């Protein structure tokens, strides 16, 4: 009782940060500020994302048993020339895991924090999202995976234009050649000119994938030693192997073996015109100096030995350099996309955002213009998808519209454009009814629960429905789902978990914008 009273008194003393958000623009700004508050609360509390912990634990383990296991698995006798072949290059021998990198949304700060419906019984998606009957839904705890990249070594990648030197470095030396499509390559082993069989050997993406399957048992044993409760290990069709973890987030960890590669058209990227002045010359130089990664292609339409160019390192560096407003714009778009059925990959949204940041003046990216910024990104994506012309941000010759799991339809983007305002209002309403609802009601200036807020301002829209997003039907009663947001997200806003200085009456009113808390930016090392 004492804790409840203390919580009630503490929350009552807080200054509201908003007058009750009513318009679409105000709703988007309010949601954006909630995400910004959470970033600052985590930084002040010194709380580390679970992804960093998993990455650091696995990286430490690489120096012991896993190193030996992987080296044994990657030893490929068939790739090795013999003295009888007349080749002074005796082949690669064994590869090992050099280091690991945390990648993807957890490192970029754009992960999704709402439950995603995975299985729907006899209900449509819209009905399942809004039904009051929780037993008819099946949820995952989070929609963003944890991506960890493992660098294979020693591997040196050259190109036909930039061949290996006469005295090549030790280890595996390969020359990349086209696999028939921009961004996809084959890695042919370098042989001395005297070799009688110089054309037979590749460092095979397929072989790496198969070795990952064999590596699974050793990896699971290592995870158990580290106290990580692994419930499943699988090698999918793409470059990643996936570990399912029994933790409070039901985390999925994607493990991606990769090879560093400096053979990408960085000079073209350097010379590109940037109307907004972003990224600036110093950041462009840093990006151009960074090697890309080669990951297993994972497509049956290509040679099984093929590798795919990945700019995950560059994307992480770029996303972390964005303003808070720009990065949270992407976060909100990803949440709206999930709410509206997750019809296309969030990678399309990230690509569109990077292009728009390069073109749109930086002064337009403000908290009170968040909806306008999101619309600018979606409009860019809609234009490119309509022309089947969405290009890779770092190498425009690579099309993201040519299949291989990257398909997106114009109607899917239109669904996001027309539905994101309603989705945002629904997400805000769910916050008002959540386990931290009393705090959000106070901060957002609302003295009504989420369902009343939602119905009051969108009654007419609900009656009409919107692009398949209607929440009124004969088989379900529309209602706000207090469990939409993940427990991990809401836990940060529980009164008892707030750092002491954040319980002051004015803290929330003064924070949650572009200013940094002193603790921000002190993220752990993760290899980048």
Coordinates of C-alpha atoms in Angstrom, one line a residue:
X1 CA 0.0 0.0 0.0
X2 CA 2.9 2.3 0.9
X3 CA 4.5 1.8 -2.5
X4 CA 1.2 2.5 -4.3
X5 CA 0.6 5.6 -2.3
X6 CA 4.2 6.8 -3.0
X7 CA 3.7 6.2 -6.7
X8 CA 0.4 8.0 -6.8
X9 CA 1.8 11.0 -5.0
X10 CA 4.9 11.1 -7.1
X11 CA 3.1 10.9 -10.4
X12 CA 0.6 13.6 -9.2
X13 CA 3.5 16.0 -8.6
X14 CA 4.8 15.8 -12.1
X15 CA 4.4 18.6 -14.5
X16 CA 2.6 17.6 -17.8
X17 CA 4.9 17.8 -20.8
X18 CA 1.9 18.4 -23.2
X19 CA -1.5 19.8 -23.4
X20 CA -3.5 16.8 -24.5
X21 CA -2.4 15.8 -28.0
X22 CA -5.3 16.0 -30.4
X23 CA -4.2 16.5 -34.0
X24 CA -2.2 13.9 -35.9
X25 CA 0.9 16.0 -35.7
X26 CA 0.6 16.3 -31.9
X27 CA 0.1 12.6 -31.6
X28 CA 3.2 11.8 -33.6
X29 CA 5.2 14.3 -31.6
X30 CA 4.0 12.9 -28.3
X31 CA 4.9 9.3 -29.4
X32 CA 8.3 10.6 -30.5
X33 CA 8.9 12.2 -27.2
X34 CA 8.1 9.0 -25.4
X35 CA 10.8 7.2 -27.3
X36 CA 13.2 10.0 -26.5
X37 CA 12.4 9.9 -22.8
X38 CA 13.1 6.2 -22.8
X39 CA 16.5 6.7 -24.4
X40 CA 17.4 9.2 -21.7
X41 CA 16.1 7.2 -18.9
X42 CA 18.1 4.1 -20.0
X43 CA 21.2 6.3 -20.3
X44 CA 20.8 7.9 -16.9
X45 CA 20.1 4.5 -15.3
X46 CA 23.2 3.0 -16.9
X47 CA 21.1 0.2 -18.2
X48 CA 22.7 -1.8 -21.1
X49 CA 20.7 -3.3 -23.9
X50 CA 20.6 -7.1 -23.7
X51 CA 22.1 -7.2 -27.2
X52 CA 25.4 -5.8 -26.0
X53 CA 25.5 -8.3 -23.2
X54 CA 25.0 -11.2 -25.6
X55 CA 27.5 -9.8 -28.0
X56 CA 30.1 -9.4 -25.4
X57 CA 29.6 -12.8 -23.8
X58 CA 29.8 -14.6 -27.2
X59 CA 32.8 -12.5 -28.2
X60 CA 34.7 -13.4 -25.0
X61 CA 33.9 -17.1 -25.7
X62 CA 35.5 -16.9 -29.2
X63 CA 38.9 -16.8 -27.6
X64 CA 38.5 -20.2 -26.1
X65 CA 36.6 -23.3 -27.2
X66 CA 34.6 -21.8 -30.0
X67 CA 37.7 -20.6 -31.7
X68 CA 39.0 -24.2 -31.9
X69 CA 35.6 -25.6 -32.9
X70 CA 35.2 -23.1 -35.8
X71 CA 38.7 -23.6 -37.1
X72 CA 38.2 -27.3 -37.3
X73 CA 34.8 -26.9 -39.0
X74 CA 36.2 -24.5 -41.6
X75 CA 39.2 -26.5 -42.6
X76 CA 38.6 -27.4 -46.3
X77 CA 41.1 -29.9 -47.8
X78 CA 39.5 -29.7 -51.2
X79 CA 40.4 -26.0 -51.4
X80 CA 44.1 -26.7 -50.9
X81 CA 46.6 -27.1 -53.8
X82 CA 49.5 -29.5 -53.4
X83 CA 53.1 -29.2 -54.5
X84 CA 52.3 -31.6 -57.3
X85 CA 50.0 -28.9 -58.8
X86 CA 53.1 -26.7 -59.2
X87 CA 51.4 -24.0 -57.0
X88 CA 53.4 -22.1 -54.4
X89 CA 50.1 -21.1 -52.7
X90 CA 49.2 -24.1 -50.6
X91 CA 45.7 -23.0 -50.0
X92 CA 43.8 -21.5 -47.1
X93 CA 44.0 -24.0 -44.4
X94 CA 41.6 -23.2 -41.5
X95 CA 39.6 -20.1 -40.9
X96 CA 38.8 -18.8 -37.4
X97 CA 36.4 -16.2 -35.9
X98 CA 38.4 -13.0 -35.5
X99 CA 35.8 -10.7 -33.8
X100 CA 32.2 -9.9 -33.6
X101 CA 30.0 -6.9 -34.2
X102 CA 26.6 -5.9 -33.0
X103 CA 24.5 -4.8 -35.9
X104 CA 20.9 -4.0 -36.9
X105 CA 18.2 -2.1 -35.1
X106 CA 19.4 -2.8 -31.5
X107 CA 22.7 -1.1 -32.3
X108 CA 21.1 1.6 -34.4
X109 CA 18.5 2.5 -31.7
X110 CA 15.5 1.9 -33.9
X111 CA 14.1 -1.4 -32.6
X112 CA 10.4 -2.2 -32.4
X113 CA 8.8 -2.5 -29.0
X114 CA 5.2 -3.6 -29.7
X115 CA 4.0 -7.2 -29.8
X116 CA 3.6 -8.6 -33.3
X117 CA 0.8 -11.0 -34.1
X118 CA 2.4 -14.1 -35.5
X119 CA -0.6 -16.4 -35.6
X120 CA -4.3 -15.5 -36.2
X121 CA -7.0 -18.1 -35.9
X122 CA -10.2 -17.3 -37.8
X123 CA -9.8 -13.5 -37.4
X124 CA -8.6 -11.0 -39.9
X125 CA -5.4 -9.2 -38.9
X126 CA -7.3 -6.0 -38.0
X127 CA -9.8 -8.0 -35.9
X128 CA -7.1 -9.9 -34.1
X129 CA -5.2 -6.8 -33.2
X130 CA -8.2 -5.2 -31.5
X131 CA -10.1 -8.1 -30.1
X132 CA -10.5 -8.2 -26.3
X133 CA -10.0 -11.9 -26.3
X134 CA -6.3 -12.4 -25.6
X135 CA -6.6 -16.2 -26.1
X136 CA -7.2 -15.7 -29.8
X137 CA -3.9 -14.0 -30.3
X138 CA -0.3 -15.3 -30.4
X139 CA 2.4 -12.8 -29.8
X140 CA 6.1 -12.4 -29.9
X141 CA 7.6 -10.3 -27.2
X142 CA 9.6 -8.1 -29.6
X143 CA 9.6 -7.6 -33.3
X144 CA 13.3 -6.7 -33.8
X145 CA 16.0 -9.4 -33.8
X146 CA 19.5 -9.0 -32.3
X147 CA 22.0 -9.2 -35.1
X148 CA 25.6 -10.2 -34.4
X149 CA 28.2 -10.5 -37.2
X150 CA 31.2 -12.8 -36.9
X151 CA 34.2 -11.9 -39.0
X152 CA 36.0 -14.8 -40.5
X153 CA 39.8 -14.5 -40.7
X154 CA 42.4 -14.5 -42.1
X155 CA 40.8 -13.5 -45.4
X156 CA 42.0 -10.8 -47.8
X157 CA 39.7 -9.8 -50.6
X158 CA 41.0 -8.3 -53.9
X159 CA 39.3 -7.5 -57.2
X160 CA 40.3 -8.0 -60.8
X161 CA 41.0 -4.3 -61.1
X162 CA 43.1 -4.4 -57.9
X163 CA 44.7 -7.8 -57.9
X164 CA 46.8 -9.3 -55.0
X165 CA 50.4 -8.2 -54.8
X166 CA 53.3 -10.4 -55.8
X167 CA 53.8 -11.3 -52.1
X168 CA 50.2 -11.8 -50.9
X169 CA 49.5 -11.5 -47.2
X170 CA 49.2 -14.7 -45.2
X171 CA 46.0 -16.6 -44.9
X172 CA 43.1 -16.9 -47.4
X173 CA 43.6 -14.6 -50.5
X174 CA 40.7 -14.4 -52.8
X175 CA 39.8 -12.3 -55.9
X176 CA 36.1 -11.3 -56.2
X177 CA 34.3 -11.7 -59.5
X178 CA 30.7 -10.9 -60.4
X179 CA 28.0 -13.5 -59.7
X180 CA 25.8 -12.0 -62.4
X181 CA 24.2 -9.3 -60.4
X182 CA 25.4 -6.1 -58.8
X183 CA 26.3 -6.6 -55.1
X184 CA 26.8 -10.4 -55.5
X185 CA 30.2 -11.9 -56.0
X186 CA 32.1 -15.2 -56.1
X187 CA 35.4 -15.4 -54.2
X188 CA 38.0 -17.3 -56.3
X189 CA 41.1 -18.4 -54.5
X190 CA 44.3 -16.7 -55.6
X191 CA 46.9 -19.1 -57.1
X192 CA 50.4 -18.5 -58.3
X193 CA 50.8 -18.3 -62.0
X194 CA 52.5 -21.7 -62.0
X195 CA 49.4 -23.5 -60.7
X196 CA 48.1 -26.2 -63.0
X197 CA 44.5 -25.9 -61.6
X198 CA 44.0 -22.2 -61.0
X199 CA 40.3 -22.1 -61.8
X200 CA 38.8 -24.8 -59.6
X201 CA 38.5 -23.4 -56.1
X202 CA 36.2 -20.9 -54.5
X203 CA 35.7 -19.8 -50.9
X204 CA 32.2 -21.0 -50.9
X205 CA 29.2 -19.3 -49.3
X206 CA 27.4 -22.6 -49.4
X207 CA 30.3 -24.3 -47.4
X208 CA 30.2 -21.6 -44.8
X209 CA 26.4 -22.1 -44.4
X210 CA 26.8 -25.9 -44.0
X211 CA 29.6 -25.4 -41.5
X212 CA 27.3 -23.2 -39.5
X213 CA 24.9 -26.1 -39.2
X214 CA 27.6 -28.3 -37.8
X215 CA 28.7 -25.4 -35.6
X216 CA 25.3 -25.2 -33.9
X217 CA 25.9 -27.8 -31.3
X218 CA 29.2 -26.2 -30.2
X219 CA 27.5 -22.8 -30.1
X220 CA 24.6 -24.0 -28.0
X221 CA 27.1 -25.7 -25.5
X222 CA 29.0 -22.4 -25.3
X223 CA 25.7 -20.5 -24.7
X224 CA 24.8 -22.8 -21.9
X225 CA 28.2 -22.2 -20.3
X226 CA 27.5 -18.5 -20.5
X227 CA 24.1 -18.9 -18.8
X228 CA 22.2 -18.2 -22.1
X229 CA 19.1 -20.4 -22.2
X230 CA 18.9 -21.5 -25.9
X231 CA 15.6 -23.0 -27.0
X232 CA 16.3 -23.4 -30.7
X233 CA 19.1 -23.1 -33.2
X234 CA 18.4 -23.0 -37.0
X235 CA 20.1 -22.1 -40.2
X236 CA 17.7 -20.2 -42.4
X237 CA 17.6 -19.5 -46.1
X238 CA 19.5 -16.2 -45.7
X239 CA 23.0 -15.4 -44.4
X240 CA 22.0 -15.8 -40.7
X241 CA 21.8 -18.7 -38.3
X242 CA 19.3 -18.0 -35.5
X243 CA 19.4 -18.7 -31.8
X244 CA 16.1 -18.5 -29.9
X245 CA 16.7 -17.5 -26.3
X246 CA 14.5 -18.0 -23.3
X247 CA 14.7 -14.6 -21.7
X248 CA 12.3 -11.8 -20.7
X249 CA 12.2 -10.6 -24.3
X250 CA 12.1 -14.1 -26.0
X251 CA 15.1 -12.8 -28.0
X252 CA 16.1 -14.0 -31.4
X253 CA 19.8 -13.7 -32.1
X254 CA 20.9 -13.8 -35.7
X255 CA 24.5 -14.9 -36.2
X256 CA 25.9 -13.8 -39.5
X257 CA 29.4 -15.0 -40.6
X258 CA 31.1 -12.3 -42.8
X259 CA 34.3 -11.4 -44.6
X260 CA 35.6 -7.8 -44.7
X261 CA 35.8 -6.4 -48.2
X262 CA 37.2 -3.0 -49.3
X263 CA 36.2 -3.6 -52.9
X264 CA 33.1 -1.4 -53.2
X265 CA 32.7 1.9 -55.2
X266 CA 33.4 4.2 -52.3
X267 CA 34.7 6.9 -54.6
X268 CA 31.3 7.2 -56.3
X269 CA 29.7 7.5 -52.9
X270 CA 32.3 10.2 -51.9
X271 CA 31.6 12.4 -55.0
X272 CA 27.8 12.2 -54.8
X273 CA 25.9 15.5 -54.5
X274 CA 24.2 16.0 -51.1
X275 CA 21.8 19.0 -51.1
X276 CA 21.2 18.9 -47.3
X277 CA 24.9 18.8 -46.5
X278 CA 24.4 15.5 -44.7
X279 CA 26.4 13.4 -44.2
X280 CA 29.2 16.0 -43.9
X281 CA 32.6 15.5 -45.5
X282 CA 34.3 14.1 -42.4
X283 CA 31.6 11.4 -42.0
X284 CA 31.7 10.6 -45.7
X285 CA 35.4 10.1 -45.5
X286 CA 35.0 7.8 -42.5
X287 CA 32.3 5.8 -44.3
X288 CA 34.4 5.5 -47.4
X289 CA 37.4 4.2 -45.4
X290 CA 35.4 1.5 -43.7
X291 CA 35.3 -1.9 -45.4
X292 CA 32.0 -3.5 -46.3
X293 CA 31.1 -7.1 -45.4
X294 CA 30.5 -10.1 -47.6
X295 CA 27.8 -12.4 -46.2
X296 CA 26.4 -15.6 -47.6
X297 CA 24.0 -14.8 -50.5
X298 CA 21.4 -17.3 -49.4
X299 CA 19.5 -17.3 -52.7
X300 CA 18.6 -20.3 -54.8
X301 CA 18.6 -18.1 -57.9
X302 CA 22.3 -17.5 -57.6
X303 CA 25.4 -19.7 -57.7
X304 CA 25.5 -21.6 -54.4
X305 CA 29.0 -20.3 -53.8
X306 CA 28.0 -16.7 -54.0
X307 CA 28.3 -14.0 -51.4
X308 CA 26.3 -10.7 -51.0
X309 CA 27.7 -7.3 -50.2
X310 CA 26.4 -6.0 -46.9
X311 CA 26.7 -2.4 -45.7
X312 CA 25.5 -3.1 -42.2
X313 CA 28.7 -1.5 -40.7
X314 CA 28.1 1.7 -42.7
X315 CA 24.4 1.8 -41.9
X316 CA 25.1 1.5 -38.2
X317 CA 27.6 4.3 -38.3
X318 CA 25.2 6.5 -40.3
X319 CA 22.1 5.8 -38.2
X320 CA 24.0 6.6 -35.0
X321 CA 25.1 9.9 -36.5
X322 CA 21.5 11.0 -37.2
X323 CA 19.7 13.6 -35.1
X324 CA 17.3 12.3 -32.5
X325 CA 14.4 13.5 -34.6
X326 CA 15.6 11.7 -37.7
X327 CA 16.3 8.4 -35.9
X328 CA 13.0 8.4 -34.0
X329 CA 11.2 9.2 -37.3
X330 CA 12.5 5.8 -38.6
X331 CA 11.5 4.1 -35.3
X332 CA 7.9 5.4 -35.5
X333 CA 7.7 4.3 -39.2
X334 CA 8.8 0.8 -38.2
X335 CA 6.2 0.6 -35.4
X336 CA 3.4 1.8 -37.8
X337 CA 4.5 -0.7 -40.4
X338 CA 4.2 -3.5 -37.8
X339 CA 0.8 -2.2 -36.7
X340 CA -0.5 -2.2 -40.2
X341 CA 0.5 -5.8 -40.9
X342 CA 4.2 -5.6 -41.5
X343 CA 3.7 -5.9 -45.2
X344 CA 7.2 -5.1 -46.2
X345 CA 10.7 -5.1 -44.7
X346 CA 11.8 -2.3 -42.5
X347 CA 15.0 -2.2 -44.5
X348 CA 13.1 -0.4 -47.2
X349 CA 12.1 2.3 -44.7
X350 CA 15.7 2.6 -43.5
X351 CA 17.0 2.9 -47.1
X352 CA 14.4 5.6 -47.9
X353 CA 15.2 7.5 -44.7
X354 CA 18.9 7.6 -45.5
X355 CA 18.2 8.9 -49.0
X356 CA 15.7 11.6 -47.7
X357 CA 18.2 12.7 -45.0
X358 CA 20.7 13.4 -47.8
X359 CA 18.2 15.5 -49.7
X360 CA 15.9 17.2 -47.1
X361 CA 17.1 20.2 -45.2
X362 CA 18.1 19.4 -41.7
X363 CA 16.1 22.2 -40.2
X364 CA 12.9 20.5 -41.3
X365 CA 13.5 17.5 -39.0
X366 CA 11.9 18.8 -35.8
X367 CA 9.7 17.3 -33.1
X368 CA 6.6 19.3 -34.0
X369 CA 7.0 18.3 -37.7
X370 CA 7.4 14.6 -37.0
X371 CA 4.4 13.6 -39.0
X372 CA 5.6 15.7 -41.9
X373 CA 9.0 14.0 -41.8
X374 CA 7.5 10.6 -41.7
X375 CA 5.3 11.5 -44.7
X376 CA 8.4 12.7 -46.6
X377 CA 10.1 9.3 -46.1
X378 CA 7.0 7.3 -47.1
X379 CA 6.4 9.6 -50.2
X380 CA 10.0 9.0 -51.3
X381 CA 9.5 5.2 -50.9
X382 CA 6.2 5.3 -52.7
X383 CA 7.7 7.2 -55.7
X384 CA 10.6 4.7 -55.9
X385 CA 8.4 1.6 -55.5
X386 CA 6.0 2.9 -58.2
X387 CA 8.9 3.1 -60.6
X388 CA 10.6 -0.1 -59.3
X389 CA 13.6 2.0 -58.7
X390 CA 14.6 1.8 -55.0
X391 CA 18.4 1.8 -54.9
X392 CA 20.9 0.7 -52.3
X393 CA 22.0 3.9 -50.5
X394 CA 25.7 3.1 -50.6
X395 CA 25.8 1.6 -54.1
X396 CA 22.9 2.7 -56.3
X397 CA 23.6 0.0 -58.9
X398 CA 22.2 -2.5 -56.5
X399 CA 18.4 -2.6 -56.8
X400 CA 16.3 -3.4 -53.8
X401 CA 13.3 -4.1 -56.1
X402 CA 14.6 -7.2 -57.9
X403 CA 13.2 -10.0 -55.8
X404 CA 15.5 -12.2 -53.6
X405 CA 13.2 -11.5 -50.6
X406 CA 13.2 -7.7 -51.1
X407 CA 9.8 -7.4 -52.8
X408 CA 7.5 -4.5 -51.9
X409 CA 4.3 -3.5 -53.6
X410 CA 2.9 0.0 -54.1
X411 CA -0.3 -0.8 -52.3
X412 CA 1.7 -1.8 -49.2
X413 CA 3.4 1.6 -49.1
X414 CA 0.0 3.3 -49.7
X415 CA -1.4 1.3 -46.8
X416 CA 1.3 2.8 -44.5
X417 CA 0.9 6.3 -45.9
X418 CA -2.9 6.4 -45.2
X419 CA -2.9 4.2 -42.1
X420 CA 0.0 5.5 -40.0
X421 CA -1.9 8.3 -38.3
X422 CA -4.6 5.9 -37.1
X423 CA -1.9 3.4 -36.0
X424 CA 0.0 6.1 -34.1
X425 CA -3.2 7.2 -32.3
X426 CA -3.9 3.6 -31.4
X427 CA -0.4 3.0 -30.1
X428 CA -0.7 6.2 -27.9
X429 CA -4.1 5.1 -26.6
X430 CA -2.5 1.7 -25.6
X431 CA 0.2 3.6 -23.7
X432 CA -2.6 5.4 -21.8
X433 CA -4.1 2.0 -20.8
X434 CA -0.8 0.2 -20.1
X435 CA 0.8 -0.7 -16.8
X436 CA 2.5 2.7 -16.9
X437 CA -0.7 4.4 -18.0
X438 CA -1.1 6.6 -15.0
X439 CA 2.3 8.2 -15.7
X440 CA 1.6 8.7 -19.4
X441 CA -1.9 10.2 -18.7
X442 CA -0.2 12.7 -16.4
X443 CA 2.6 13.6 -18.8
X444 CA 0.4 13.8 -21.9
X445 CA -2.2 15.9 -20.2
X446 CA -5.0 13.3 -20.7
X447 CA -7.5 12.6 -18.0
X448 CA -9.2 9.8 -19.8
X449 CA -8.2 6.2 -20.5
X450 CA -6.9 5.0 -23.8
X451 CA -10.2 3.7 -25.2
X452 CA -12.1 6.9 -24.5
X453 CA -9.3 8.9 -26.0
X454 CA -9.2 6.8 -29.1
X455 CA -13.0 6.6 -29.6
X456 CA -13.6 10.3 -28.9
X457 CA -11.2 11.6 -31.6
X458 CA -11.6 9.0 -34.2
X459 CA -15.2 7.9 -34.0
X460 CA -16.0 8.9 -37.6
X461 CA -12.8 7.2 -39.0
X462 CA -13.7 4.0 -37.1
X463 CA -17.1 4.0 -38.7
X464 CA -15.7 4.4 -42.2
X465 CA -12.7 2.1 -41.9
X466 CA -9.4 2.9 -43.6
X467 CA -7.7 0.8 -46.2
X468 CA -8.4 -2.5 -44.5
X469 CA -7.6 -1.1 -41.1
X470 CA -11.2 -1.0 -39.9
X471 CA -11.6 -2.0 -36.3
X472 CA -15.4 -2.4 -36.3
X473 CA -16.7 -5.8 -37.3
X474 CA -19.4 -8.2 -36.3
X475 CA -16.9 -10.6 -34.9
X476 CA -14.9 -8.4 -32.6
X477 CA -15.5 -5.6 -30.2
X478 CA -13.0 -2.7 -30.8
X479 CA -10.9 -2.1 -27.8
X480 CA -7.6 -0.8 -26.7
X481 CA -5.1 -3.5 -25.9
X482 CA -3.2 -2.6 -22.8
X483 CA -0.6 -5.3 -23.5
X484 CA 0.3 -4.0 -27.0
X485 CA 3.6 -2.6 -25.8
X486 CA 6.3 -5.0 -24.6
X487 CA 7.0 -5.4 -20.9
X488 CA 10.6 -4.5 -21.5
X489 CA 9.5 -1.1 -23.0
X490 CA 7.1 -0.3 -20.2
X491 CA 9.4 -1.4 -17.4
X492 CA 11.5 1.7 -17.9
X493 CA 8.6 3.9 -17.1
X494 CA 7.5 2.2 -13.9
X495 CA 7.7 4.7 -11.1
X496 CA 9.9 2.4 -8.9
X497 CA 12.4 2.0 -11.8
X498 CA 12.8 5.7 -12.5
X499 CA 16.2 7.2 -11.5
X500 CA 15.8 9.5 -8.5
X501 CA 16.6 12.7 -10.4
X502 CA 13.9 11.8 -13.0
X503 CA 11.2 11.8 -10.3
X504 CA 11.5 15.5 -9.9
X505 CA 8.4 17.3 -10.9
X506 CA 9.9 19.1 -13.9
X507 CA 12.2 16.4 -15.3
X508 CA 9.9 15.0 -18.0
X509 CA 8.7 18.5 -19.0
X510 CA 12.3 19.6 -19.6
X511 CA 13.5 16.4 -21.3
X512 CA 12.6 14.1 -24.1
X513 CA 13.7 16.5 -26.9
X514 CA 16.9 17.0 -28.8
X515 CA 19.1 17.8 -25.8
X516 CA 21.4 15.0 -24.6
X517 CA 21.7 13.8 -21.0
X518 CA 25.3 13.7 -19.9
X519 CA 25.3 9.9 -19.8
X520 CA 24.3 9.5 -23.4
X521 CA 26.8 8.4 -26.0
X522 CA 28.6 6.2 -23.4
X523 CA 27.7 2.9 -25.1
X524 CA 29.9 -0.1 -24.6
X525 CA 32.5 -1.1 -27.2
X526 CA 31.1 -3.5 -29.8
X527 CA 33.8 -3.6 -32.4
X528 CA 32.7 -0.9 -34.8

